[in-house]
């Protein structure tokens, strides 16, 4: 991937524990950069808008549920068009690249970046980089216009092609510089955004007037900070078809069991939401919630109970669940793909075989009919649904407004329903995971009637982890009215005191 990101956080402190985690701006390293009036003010489509531009001091609060004594907490810069821009329309030479795995909505994001740049800002020079990061130096580029991308949102995949790995910072930035590119839009997951951060740092080191904007993409919904990632709604909706097929198969035979494996390498959001939406699922297994097979309260006992009660059952398992069990029997736990993601074993196939073996080896044999369905690649390859199409449009337009306003080294996403510019390091340092002590997981347990498979110790450990994370987000109150804050500096959490007035660090 290249060197690790070394960007110093741009943090502003204000009154009452206000913390703004700001994003870099071109003027941070290119002083006296000229600005220009935003052409949106003359755009007929925006003539009906009451307020053209976002106030430069508008920010979005990360945590909206607070106590009356809580500090104001962490904020991010609100996205949207600014009154002044740092690129003239005819000087913009933009490029778009897609990296990592497929996800519904990729083509929609590409389309909306192209159409947004063209229709809102009059940009005419837009390139598509083919084949992921390595396309910057090893593949041809294609010219993108509103006409060439007009219908691509109706197709799955990405018209630019994609790949994992291939990140060579020097070669990529050399290509950007040689081609005269000054806006780079990078669509990909946390690994891709780490790469984007390193590209931004090299551009900054060279003093280039190039804005780098990230659009976070992960079908698993495991990107930190943002409310959700594009393609997730489509994935949950499409997963219903697989669950429904498994349910039909299971209830049509005696002791029928339908096993469905869904995406979720480290986070079980798709499995959890698909289970809640379906109401036909009897058990959902995700990476965040440990489970065990044999013994009292185990999975096998629960399956037998459900079969006796209902005559059939449906089990949904996220691909990252139970990997520690499979690793005991098979050696492939340490392999990784070109993006550095752990290569997982097929938990669905393994679990299906274990269930068959268990019921076949019982003293009183119980004949079961098990069907295993893996819709993973079918879900990844479909076009995005209406909800995701709208969401992709908002992401693309927010990224464009940020780049035109001179912001760089940022990724875009909704925080509590408001789109904001987020520093790269905030979305790559942790992953979003299902909190198994949260009410949403309790709703699932109530829906499926499955056991939690958790001991008292597991629950307490999970609560402690959640409390520690909450403290890092909220800060602590001092008795003298000042506020103690926790921030990350040089890779460590540092504690300090905020008094009235603004402080920069």
Short mmCIF file of C-alpha atoms in Angstrom, two decimals:
data_model
loop_
_atom_site.label_atom_id
_atom_site.label_comp_id
_atom_site.label_asym_id
_atom_site.label_seq_id
_atom_site.Cartn_x
_atom_site.Cartn_y
_atom_site.Cartn_z
CA UNK A 1 0.00 0.00 0.00
CA UNK A 2 2.96 2.30 0.50
CA UNK A 3 3.90 4.39 3.52
CA UNK A 4 1.51 4.85 6.42
CA UNK A 5 -0.47 8.07 6.76
CA UNK A 6 1.28 10.70 8.90
CA UNK A 7 -1.13 13.64 8.73
CA UNK A 8 -1.40 15.72 11.91
CA UNK A 9 -5.04 16.20 12.88
CA UNK A 10 -6.39 19.72 12.27
CA UNK A 11 -8.35 20.29 15.45
CA UNK A 12 -10.08 23.44 16.68
CA UNK A 13 -11.27 23.80 20.29
CA UNK A 14 -14.05 26.15 21.35
CA UNK A 15 -16.19 27.01 24.33
CA UNK A 16 -18.01 24.42 26.43
CA UNK A 17 -16.00 21.48 25.14
CA UNK A 18 -16.58 22.21 21.44
CA UNK A 19 -14.14 20.26 19.24
CA UNK A 20 -13.98 20.61 15.46
CA UNK A 21 -12.06 17.89 13.65
CA UNK A 22 -11.41 19.92 10.53
CA UNK A 23 -10.18 18.81 7.12
CA UNK A 24 -7.17 20.23 5.24
CA UNK A 25 -7.50 23.11 2.78
CA UNK A 26 -5.33 23.97 -0.20
CA UNK A 27 -4.46 27.30 1.42
CA UNK A 28 -2.87 25.43 4.34
CA UNK A 29 0.16 24.77 2.15
CA UNK A 30 -0.35 27.11 -0.82
CA UNK A 31 -0.71 30.59 0.69
CA UNK A 32 -2.29 33.48 -1.23
CA UNK A 33 -4.23 31.10 -3.46
CA UNK A 34 -6.81 33.16 -5.39
CA UNK A 35 -10.51 32.43 -4.97
CA UNK A 36 -13.43 33.08 -7.31
CA UNK A 37 -17.20 33.59 -7.04
CA UNK A 38 -19.10 30.30 -7.05
CA UNK A 39 -20.76 29.83 -10.49
CA UNK A 40 -23.72 28.14 -8.78
CA UNK A 41 -25.17 31.56 -8.02
CA UNK A 42 -25.81 31.99 -11.75
CA UNK A 43 -27.11 28.44 -12.27
CA UNK A 44 -30.82 28.50 -13.30
CA UNK A 45 -31.47 25.20 -11.51
CA UNK A 46 -30.45 26.80 -8.21
CA UNK A 47 -32.42 30.04 -8.70
CA UNK A 48 -35.22 28.72 -6.48
CA UNK A 49 -32.86 27.85 -3.61
CA UNK A 50 -33.43 30.11 -0.61
CA UNK A 51 -29.84 29.97 0.59
CA UNK A 52 -27.24 29.22 -2.09
CA UNK A 53 -24.30 28.56 0.15
CA UNK A 54 -23.39 26.85 3.38
CA UNK A 55 -22.11 29.15 6.12
CA UNK A 56 -18.37 28.65 6.51
CA UNK A 57 -18.79 28.10 10.26
CA UNK A 58 -21.51 25.43 9.97
CA UNK A 59 -20.51 22.14 11.58
CA UNK A 60 -22.20 18.80 12.22
CA UNK A 61 -22.22 17.23 15.69
CA UNK A 62 -21.02 13.64 15.87
CA UNK A 63 -23.13 12.64 18.86
CA UNK A 64 -26.61 14.11 19.20
CA UNK A 65 -27.85 12.26 22.30
CA UNK A 66 -26.28 14.08 25.24
CA UNK A 67 -26.87 14.94 28.89
CA UNK A 68 -27.42 18.49 30.11
CA UNK A 69 -23.92 18.56 31.65
CA UNK A 70 -22.19 17.04 28.62
CA UNK A 71 -19.55 19.01 26.72
CA UNK A 72 -20.56 20.05 23.19
CA UNK A 73 -18.33 17.30 21.83
CA UNK A 74 -16.83 16.47 18.44
CA UNK A 75 -18.02 18.18 15.26
CA UNK A 76 -17.17 17.92 11.56
CA UNK A 77 -17.31 20.59 8.87
CA UNK A 78 -20.68 20.64 7.13
CA UNK A 79 -20.61 19.82 3.42
CA UNK A 80 -22.17 21.89 0.66
CA UNK A 81 -21.39 24.71 -1.79
CA UNK A 82 -19.31 27.66 -0.57
CA UNK A 83 -19.57 31.29 -1.66
CA UNK A 84 -15.97 31.28 -2.93
CA UNK A 85 -14.27 28.50 -4.90
CA UNK A 86 -10.58 27.90 -5.54
CA UNK A 87 -10.86 26.48 -9.04
CA UNK A 88 -12.14 28.20 -12.16
CA UNK A 89 -14.37 25.93 -14.23
CA UNK A 90 -12.11 25.86 -17.28
CA UNK A 91 -9.00 25.02 -15.24
CA UNK A 92 -10.49 21.93 -13.56
CA UNK A 93 -9.10 18.61 -14.80
CA UNK A 94 -10.77 15.93 -12.68
CA UNK A 95 -10.32 12.17 -12.47
CA UNK A 96 -12.36 9.38 -10.89
CA UNK A 97 -11.11 5.96 -9.75
CA UNK A 98 -12.91 2.96 -8.18
CA UNK A 99 -11.00 0.47 -6.03
CA UNK A 100 -11.68 -2.72 -4.07
CA UNK A 101 -14.70 -5.00 -4.34
CA UNK A 102 -17.93 -4.36 -6.20
CA UNK A 103 -20.87 -2.68 -4.53
CA UNK A 104 -24.30 -1.51 -5.74
CA UNK A 105 -24.15 2.21 -6.53
CA UNK A 106 -20.61 2.54 -7.91
CA UNK A 107 -21.83 3.55 -11.34
CA UNK A 108 -24.32 5.98 -9.82
CA UNK A 109 -21.54 7.77 -7.92
CA UNK A 110 -19.43 7.95 -11.10
CA UNK A 111 -22.39 9.32 -13.06
CA UNK A 112 -23.25 11.96 -10.48
CA UNK A 113 -19.66 13.19 -10.12
CA UNK A 114 -19.45 13.64 -13.89
CA UNK A 115 -22.88 15.25 -14.26
CA UNK A 116 -22.45 17.35 -11.12
CA UNK A 117 -19.10 18.77 -12.23
CA UNK A 118 -20.50 19.47 -15.69
CA UNK A 119 -23.96 20.81 -14.86
CA UNK A 120 -23.20 22.68 -11.63
CA UNK A 121 -19.70 24.01 -12.31
CA UNK A 122 -19.27 23.84 -16.08
CA UNK A 123 -16.30 21.45 -15.94
CA UNK A 124 -15.48 19.76 -19.27
CA UNK A 125 -12.29 17.78 -18.56
CA UNK A 126 -13.06 14.60 -16.60
CA UNK A 127 -11.07 11.35 -16.84
CA UNK A 128 -11.94 7.86 -15.67
CA UNK A 129 -8.98 5.85 -14.35
CA UNK A 130 -9.41 2.20 -15.36
CA UNK A 131 -8.67 -0.76 -13.10
CA UNK A 132 -8.21 0.80 -9.66
CA UNK A 133 -5.06 2.44 -8.29
CA UNK A 134 -2.72 0.71 -10.71
CA UNK A 135 -4.68 2.28 -13.55
CA UNK A 136 -2.95 5.60 -12.82
CA UNK A 137 0.32 4.23 -14.18
CA UNK A 138 -0.46 0.94 -15.93
CA UNK A 139 -3.75 1.38 -17.80
CA UNK A 140 -5.43 3.74 -20.22
CA UNK A 141 -7.85 6.44 -19.14
CA UNK A 142 -11.25 7.13 -20.62
CA UNK A 143 -12.91 10.51 -21.15
CA UNK A 144 -16.14 10.89 -19.20
CA UNK A 145 -18.97 13.19 -20.25
CA UNK A 146 -22.61 13.44 -19.15
CA UNK A 147 -23.56 11.70 -22.40
CA UNK A 148 -21.22 8.71 -21.91
CA UNK A 149 -22.39 8.12 -18.33
CA UNK A 150 -26.08 8.86 -18.86
CA UNK A 151 -27.44 5.31 -18.35
CA UNK A 152 -24.69 3.65 -16.31
CA UNK A 153 -26.65 3.87 -13.03
CA UNK A 154 -28.93 1.15 -14.41
CA UNK A 155 -26.05 -1.33 -14.50
CA UNK A 156 -24.22 -3.12 -11.70
CA UNK A 157 -20.46 -3.08 -11.20
CA UNK A 158 -18.29 -0.17 -12.31
CA UNK A 159 -17.67 1.00 -15.87
CA UNK A 160 -14.11 1.93 -14.86
CA UNK A 161 -13.19 -1.54 -13.63
CA UNK A 162 -11.61 -2.13 -10.25
CA UNK A 163 -8.80 -4.02 -8.53
CA UNK A 164 -7.28 -4.60 -5.13
CA UNK A 165 -3.77 -3.41 -4.27
CA UNK A 166 -1.60 -1.75 -6.91
CA UNK A 167 -0.97 1.30 -4.75
CA UNK A 168 2.36 2.93 -5.60
CA UNK A 169 2.23 6.46 -4.19
CA UNK A 170 5.07 7.98 -6.20
CA UNK A 171 3.87 6.56 -9.52
CA UNK A 172 0.27 7.63 -8.83
CA UNK A 173 1.20 11.21 -7.92
CA UNK A 174 3.66 11.38 -10.86
CA UNK A 175 0.77 10.41 -13.15
CA UNK A 176 -1.53 13.00 -11.57
CA UNK A 177 1.12 15.67 -12.01
CA UNK A 178 2.05 14.66 -15.57
CA UNK A 179 -1.58 14.63 -16.74
CA UNK A 180 -2.31 18.02 -15.17
CA UNK A 181 -5.07 16.56 -12.96
CA UNK A 182 -6.13 18.88 -10.11
CA UNK A 183 -9.17 17.09 -8.63
CA UNK A 184 -9.04 13.41 -7.66
CA UNK A 185 -12.20 11.53 -6.64
CA UNK A 186 -11.42 8.17 -5.04
CA UNK A 187 -14.25 5.66 -4.42
CA UNK A 188 -13.43 2.73 -2.15
CA UNK A 189 -13.44 1.15 1.31
CA UNK A 190 -11.21 1.80 4.32
CA UNK A 191 -8.11 0.36 2.62
CA UNK A 192 -8.72 2.58 -0.41
CA UNK A 193 -9.24 5.62 1.83
CA UNK A 194 -5.93 4.89 3.58
CA UNK A 195 -4.33 4.93 0.15
CA UNK A 196 -6.10 8.20 -0.65
CA UNK A 197 -4.72 9.72 2.54
CA UNK A 198 -1.16 8.80 1.53
CA UNK A 199 -1.73 10.24 -1.97
CA UNK A 200 -2.95 13.50 -0.40
CA UNK A 201 0.14 13.69 1.81
CA UNK A 202 2.49 13.25 -1.14
CA UNK A 203 0.58 15.89 -3.11
CA UNK A 204 0.84 18.23 -0.13
CA UNK A 205 4.57 17.51 0.20
CA UNK A 206 5.07 18.46 -3.44
CA UNK A 207 2.98 21.62 -3.01
CA UNK A 208 0.55 20.75 -5.82
CA UNK A 209 -2.80 22.45 -6.26
CA UNK A 210 -4.71 19.16 -6.28
CA UNK A 211 -7.83 18.41 -4.22
CA UNK A 212 -8.22 14.79 -3.08
CA UNK A 213 -11.76 13.70 -2.14
CA UNK A 214 -12.80 10.26 -0.95
CA UNK A 215 -16.22 8.66 -1.31
CA UNK A 216 -16.42 5.77 1.18
CA UNK A 217 -17.68 2.47 -0.22
CA UNK A 218 -18.32 -0.76 1.63
CA UNK A 219 -21.30 -3.02 1.20
CA UNK A 220 -20.76 -4.29 4.77
CA UNK A 221 -21.55 -0.85 6.27
CA UNK A 222 -18.39 -1.04 8.41
CA UNK A 223 -17.03 2.46 7.71
CA UNK A 224 -16.66 4.35 11.00
CA UNK A 225 -18.25 7.72 11.85
CA UNK A 226 -20.75 7.89 8.95
CA UNK A 227 -24.37 6.80 9.37
CA UNK A 228 -24.21 4.18 6.63
CA UNK A 229 -22.41 3.42 3.38
CA UNK A 230 -23.97 3.36 -0.08
CA UNK A 231 -25.08 -0.01 -1.39
CA UNK A 232 -26.08 -1.23 2.06
CA UNK A 233 -29.82 -0.66 1.62
CA UNK A 234 -29.70 -2.44 -1.74
CA UNK A 235 -27.80 -5.37 -0.21
CA UNK A 236 -30.33 -5.78 2.61
CA UNK A 237 -33.21 -5.62 0.13
CA UNK A 238 -31.64 -8.17 -2.24
CA UNK A 239 -30.79 -10.49 0.67
CA UNK A 240 -34.52 -10.86 1.26
CA UNK A 241 -34.80 -12.90 -1.93
CA UNK A 242 -32.24 -15.43 -0.70
CA UNK A 243 -33.84 -15.63 2.75
CA UNK A 244 -37.29 -16.07 1.21
CA UNK A 245 -35.99 -18.88 -1.04
CA UNK A 246 -34.41 -20.59 1.98
CA UNK A 247 -37.68 -20.28 3.88
CA UNK A 248 -39.71 -21.77 1.04
CA UNK A 249 -37.27 -24.68 0.73
CA UNK A 250 -37.24 -25.31 4.49
CA UNK A 251 -40.99 -25.25 5.10
CA UNK A 252 -41.71 -27.47 2.08
CA UNK A 253 -40.05 -30.56 3.56
CA UNK A 254 -39.92 -32.37 6.88
CA UNK A 255 -37.27 -30.97 9.23
CA UNK A 256 -36.17 -28.52 6.59
CA UNK A 257 -33.24 -26.20 7.35
CA UNK A 258 -32.35 -23.25 5.12
CA UNK A 259 -28.86 -21.77 5.61
CA UNK A 260 -28.08 -18.41 3.99
CA UNK A 261 -24.62 -16.86 4.02
CA UNK A 262 -24.52 -13.07 3.67
CA UNK A 263 -21.68 -10.56 3.44
CA UNK A 264 -20.08 -9.24 6.59
CA UNK A 265 -16.34 -9.82 6.95
CA UNK A 266 -15.94 -8.09 10.30
CA UNK A 267 -19.38 -6.51 10.79
CA UNK A 268 -22.75 -8.25 10.73
CA UNK A 269 -24.98 -5.34 9.69
CA UNK A 270 -26.32 -6.91 6.49
CA UNK A 271 -27.18 -10.16 8.28
CA UNK A 272 -28.79 -8.31 11.20
CA UNK A 273 -30.91 -5.91 9.12
CA UNK A 274 -31.87 -8.59 6.59
CA UNK A 275 -32.99 -10.82 9.46
CA UNK A 276 -35.06 -8.05 11.06
CA UNK A 277 -36.63 -7.15 7.72
CA UNK A 278 -37.49 -10.76 6.86
CA UNK A 279 -39.13 -12.04 10.07
CA UNK A 280 -38.72 -15.56 8.66
CA UNK A 281 -35.28 -16.11 10.20
CA UNK A 282 -34.91 -18.28 13.30
CA UNK A 283 -31.24 -17.64 14.01
CA UNK A 284 -28.69 -15.01 12.93
CA UNK A 285 -24.94 -15.43 13.50
CA UNK A 286 -22.55 -12.49 13.11
CA UNK A 287 -18.81 -11.90 13.74
CA UNK A 288 -19.42 -9.64 16.75
CA UNK A 289 -21.46 -12.20 18.68
CA UNK A 290 -19.64 -15.41 19.66
CA UNK A 291 -21.54 -18.68 19.53
CA UNK A 292 -20.88 -22.32 20.22
CA UNK A 293 -22.25 -25.47 18.63
CA UNK A 294 -22.50 -28.24 21.21
CA UNK A 295 -23.74 -28.51 24.75
CA UNK A 296 -26.52 -26.88 26.71
CA UNK A 297 -27.62 -23.59 25.16
CA UNK A 298 -25.58 -24.27 22.03
CA UNK A 299 -26.62 -23.87 18.39
CA UNK A 300 -27.34 -27.56 17.81
CA UNK A 301 -29.69 -27.71 20.81
CA UNK A 302 -31.53 -24.62 19.55
CA UNK A 303 -31.87 -26.04 16.01
CA UNK A 304 -33.36 -29.25 17.38
CA UNK A 305 -35.79 -27.26 19.54
CA UNK A 306 -36.98 -25.17 16.58
CA UNK A 307 -37.42 -28.20 14.35
CA UNK A 308 -39.57 -29.89 16.99
CA UNK A 309 -41.67 -26.75 17.45
CA UNK A 310 -42.04 -25.57 13.82
CA UNK A 311 -40.87 -28.46 11.65
CA UNK A 312 -38.40 -26.16 9.84
CA UNK A 313 -35.96 -23.29 10.45
CA UNK A 314 -33.94 -20.64 8.60
CA UNK A 315 -30.44 -19.71 9.69
CA UNK A 316 -28.58 -16.60 8.44
CA UNK A 317 -24.81 -16.40 8.94
CA UNK A 318 -22.46 -13.51 8.12
CA UNK A 319 -19.32 -14.59 6.26
CA UNK A 320 -17.01 -13.52 9.11
CA UNK A 321 -18.84 -15.44 11.85
CA UNK A 322 -17.33 -18.53 13.43
CA UNK A 323 -13.98 -18.26 11.65
CA UNK A 324 -12.15 -19.30 14.81
CA UNK A 325 -13.98 -22.65 14.76
CA UNK A 326 -13.12 -23.41 11.15
CA UNK A 327 -9.48 -22.46 11.69
CA UNK A 328 -9.15 -25.24 14.22
CA UNK A 329 -9.72 -27.77 11.43
CA UNK A 330 -8.37 -26.00 8.35
CA UNK A 331 -5.26 -23.92 7.76
CA UNK A 332 -5.95 -20.73 5.91
CA UNK A 333 -6.60 -18.20 8.64
CA UNK A 334 -3.47 -16.16 7.87
CA UNK A 335 -3.92 -15.57 4.14
CA UNK A 336 -4.87 -12.11 2.89
CA UNK A 337 -5.91 -10.60 -0.44
CA UNK A 338 -4.15 -7.74 -2.26
CA UNK A 339 -6.03 -5.17 -0.15
CA UNK A 340 -4.82 -6.77 3.07
CA UNK A 341 -8.22 -8.25 3.94
CA UNK A 342 -8.16 -11.61 5.65
CA UNK A 343 -9.28 -14.37 3.28
CA UNK A 344 -12.18 -16.06 5.00
CA UNK A 345 -13.22 -19.66 4.88
CA UNK A 346 -16.74 -20.56 3.76
CA UNK A 347 -18.55 -20.58 7.09
CA UNK A 348 -21.86 -21.38 5.39
CA UNK A 349 -20.62 -24.61 3.84
CA UNK A 350 -18.72 -25.55 7.01
CA UNK A 351 -21.72 -24.89 9.26
CA UNK A 352 -24.07 -26.79 6.94
CA UNK A 353 -21.80 -29.82 7.07
CA UNK A 354 -21.48 -29.62 10.85
CA UNK A 355 -25.27 -29.52 11.25
CA UNK A 356 -25.67 -32.56 8.95
CA UNK A 357 -22.96 -34.49 10.80
CA UNK A 358 -24.47 -33.69 14.18
CA UNK A 359 -27.95 -34.98 13.37
CA UNK A 360 -26.58 -38.01 11.50
CA UNK A 361 -24.41 -39.06 14.45
CA UNK A 362 -27.11 -38.87 17.13
CA UNK A 363 -28.22 -42.10 18.83
CA UNK A 364 -31.77 -41.28 17.84
CA UNK A 365 -31.08 -40.14 14.30
CA UNK A 366 -33.10 -37.17 13.16
CA UNK A 367 -33.49 -36.92 9.39
CA UNK A 368 -33.03 -33.33 8.22
CA UNK A 369 -33.22 -31.70 4.79
CA UNK A 370 -30.71 -28.85 4.58
CA UNK A 371 -30.34 -26.37 1.72
CA UNK A 372 -27.41 -23.92 1.61
CA UNK A 373 -27.71 -20.65 -0.33
CA UNK A 374 -24.81 -18.23 -0.95
CA UNK A 375 -26.05 -15.09 -2.80
CA UNK A 376 -22.88 -13.03 -2.11
CA UNK A 377 -21.77 -12.23 -5.65
CA UNK A 378 -25.34 -11.87 -6.91
CA UNK A 379 -25.92 -9.12 -4.34
CA UNK A 380 -22.66 -7.28 -5.06
CA UNK A 381 -23.31 -7.16 -8.79
CA UNK A 382 -26.81 -5.66 -8.95
CA UNK A 383 -27.61 -1.97 -9.62
CA UNK A 384 -28.46 0.18 -6.62
CA UNK A 385 -32.09 0.66 -5.60
CA UNK A 386 -33.92 3.99 -5.52
CA UNK A 387 -32.86 4.83 -1.96
CA UNK A 388 -29.18 4.20 -2.67
CA UNK A 389 -29.37 6.11 -5.97
CA UNK A 390 -30.50 9.25 -4.14
CA UNK A 391 -27.84 8.71 -1.46
CA UNK A 392 -25.09 8.30 -4.08
CA UNK A 393 -26.16 11.58 -5.68
CA UNK A 394 -25.81 13.42 -2.36
CA UNK A 395 -22.38 11.90 -1.74
CA UNK A 396 -21.11 12.82 -5.20
CA UNK A 397 -22.40 16.40 -5.06
CA UNK A 398 -21.01 16.94 -1.56
CA UNK A 399 -17.58 15.72 -2.70
CA UNK A 400 -17.68 18.09 -5.70
CA UNK A 401 -18.64 21.11 -3.56
CA UNK A 402 -15.80 20.32 -1.14
CA UNK A 403 -13.14 19.97 -3.84
CA UNK A 404 -14.26 23.15 -5.63
CA UNK A 405 -14.13 25.04 -2.31
CA UNK A 406 -10.50 24.01 -1.89
CA UNK A 407 -10.93 21.33 0.77
CA UNK A 408 -8.75 18.28 0.34
CA UNK A 409 -7.71 15.16 2.21
CA UNK A 410 -11.28 14.41 3.22
CA UNK A 411 -13.97 11.80 2.83
CA UNK A 412 -17.66 12.55 2.67
CA UNK A 413 -20.60 10.99 4.48
CA UNK A 414 -23.73 11.63 6.54
CA UNK A 415 -23.27 12.14 10.28
CA UNK A 416 -26.61 12.10 12.06
CA UNK A 417 -28.37 12.77 8.78
CA UNK A 418 -26.21 15.76 7.76
CA UNK A 419 -23.44 15.34 5.21
CA UNK A 420 -20.02 16.38 6.48
CA UNK A 421 -16.35 16.47 5.47
CA UNK A 422 -14.43 13.98 7.60
CA UNK A 423 -10.62 13.67 7.87
CA UNK A 424 -9.31 10.45 6.33
CA UNK A 425 -7.80 9.21 9.59
CA UNK A 426 -11.16 9.23 11.38
CA UNK A 427 -12.74 6.66 9.08
CA UNK A 428 -9.69 4.42 8.75
CA UNK A 429 -8.56 4.09 12.38
CA UNK A 430 -11.55 1.96 13.46
CA UNK A 431 -14.37 -0.05 11.94
CA UNK A 432 -18.10 0.23 12.51
CA UNK A 433 -19.41 -2.91 14.20
CA UNK A 434 -22.68 -4.22 15.57
CA UNK A 435 -22.89 -3.51 19.30
CA UNK A 436 -24.33 -6.67 20.80
CA UNK A 437 -25.32 -4.86 24.00
CA UNK A 438 -27.37 -2.37 21.96
CA UNK A 439 -31.17 -2.40 21.59
CA UNK A 440 -31.00 -3.19 17.87
CA UNK A 441 -29.37 -6.57 18.58
CA UNK A 442 -31.92 -7.12 21.36
CA UNK A 443 -34.68 -6.51 18.80
CA UNK A 444 -33.18 -9.20 16.62
CA UNK A 445 -33.00 -11.67 19.51
CA UNK A 446 -36.62 -10.89 20.28
CA UNK A 447 -37.58 -11.46 16.64
CA UNK A 448 -35.78 -14.78 16.18
CA UNK A 449 -36.14 -16.07 19.77
CA UNK A 450 -32.59 -17.39 19.48
CA UNK A 451 -30.34 -17.61 22.55
CA UNK A 452 -27.69 -14.87 22.84
CA UNK A 453 -24.95 -17.53 23.19
CA UNK A 454 -23.29 -15.06 25.58
CA UNK A 455 -22.02 -15.66 29.08
CA UNK A 456 -22.35 -12.95 31.73
CA UNK A 457 -18.63 -12.20 31.27
CA UNK A 458 -19.08 -11.67 27.51
CA UNK A 459 -21.84 -9.10 28.14
CA UNK A 460 -19.84 -7.21 30.79
CA UNK A 461 -16.71 -7.11 28.59
CA UNK A 462 -18.73 -5.75 25.68
CA UNK A 463 -20.29 -3.05 27.88
CA UNK A 464 -16.84 -1.98 29.13
CA UNK A 465 -15.55 -1.61 25.56
CA UNK A 466 -18.58 0.50 24.63
CA UNK A 467 -18.15 2.73 27.69
CA UNK A 468 -14.49 3.34 26.86
CA UNK A 469 -15.37 4.33 23.29
CA UNK A 470 -18.12 6.67 24.55
CA UNK A 471 -15.68 8.39 26.91
CA UNK A 472 -13.25 8.98 24.07
CA UNK A 473 -16.03 10.62 22.04
CA UNK A 474 -17.61 12.69 24.80
CA UNK A 475 -14.69 13.78 26.95
CA UNK A 476 -15.03 14.21 30.71
CA UNK A 477 -16.26 17.13 32.79
CA UNK A 478 -14.00 18.75 35.38
CA UNK A 479 -15.42 20.03 38.66
CA UNK A 480 -14.11 23.56 38.02
CA UNK A 481 -16.27 23.97 34.90
CA UNK A 482 -13.43 23.43 32.47
CA UNK A 483 -13.61 20.45 30.14
CA UNK A 484 -11.18 17.61 29.85
CA UNK A 485 -10.96 16.34 26.28
CA UNK A 486 -9.39 13.26 24.76
CA UNK A 487 -7.77 13.55 21.36
CA UNK A 488 -5.49 11.39 19.30
CA UNK A 489 -2.04 12.81 18.72
CA UNK A 490 0.96 10.98 17.27
CA UNK A 491 -0.97 7.73 17.52
CA UNK A 492 -1.84 8.15 21.22
CA UNK A 493 -4.87 9.45 23.12
CA UNK A 494 -3.83 12.68 24.87
CA UNK A 495 -5.80 14.37 27.64
CA UNK A 496 -5.98 18.17 27.94
CA UNK A 497 -8.10 20.96 29.39
CA UNK A 498 -10.26 23.33 27.35
CA UNK A 499 -11.06 26.77 28.78
CA UNK A 500 -13.06 29.55 27.13
CA UNK A 501 -11.80 30.73 23.76
CA UNK A 502 -10.44 28.86 20.75
CA UNK A 503 -7.32 26.77 20.80
CA UNK A 504 -5.65 25.15 17.78
CA UNK A 505 -3.57 21.99 17.91
#
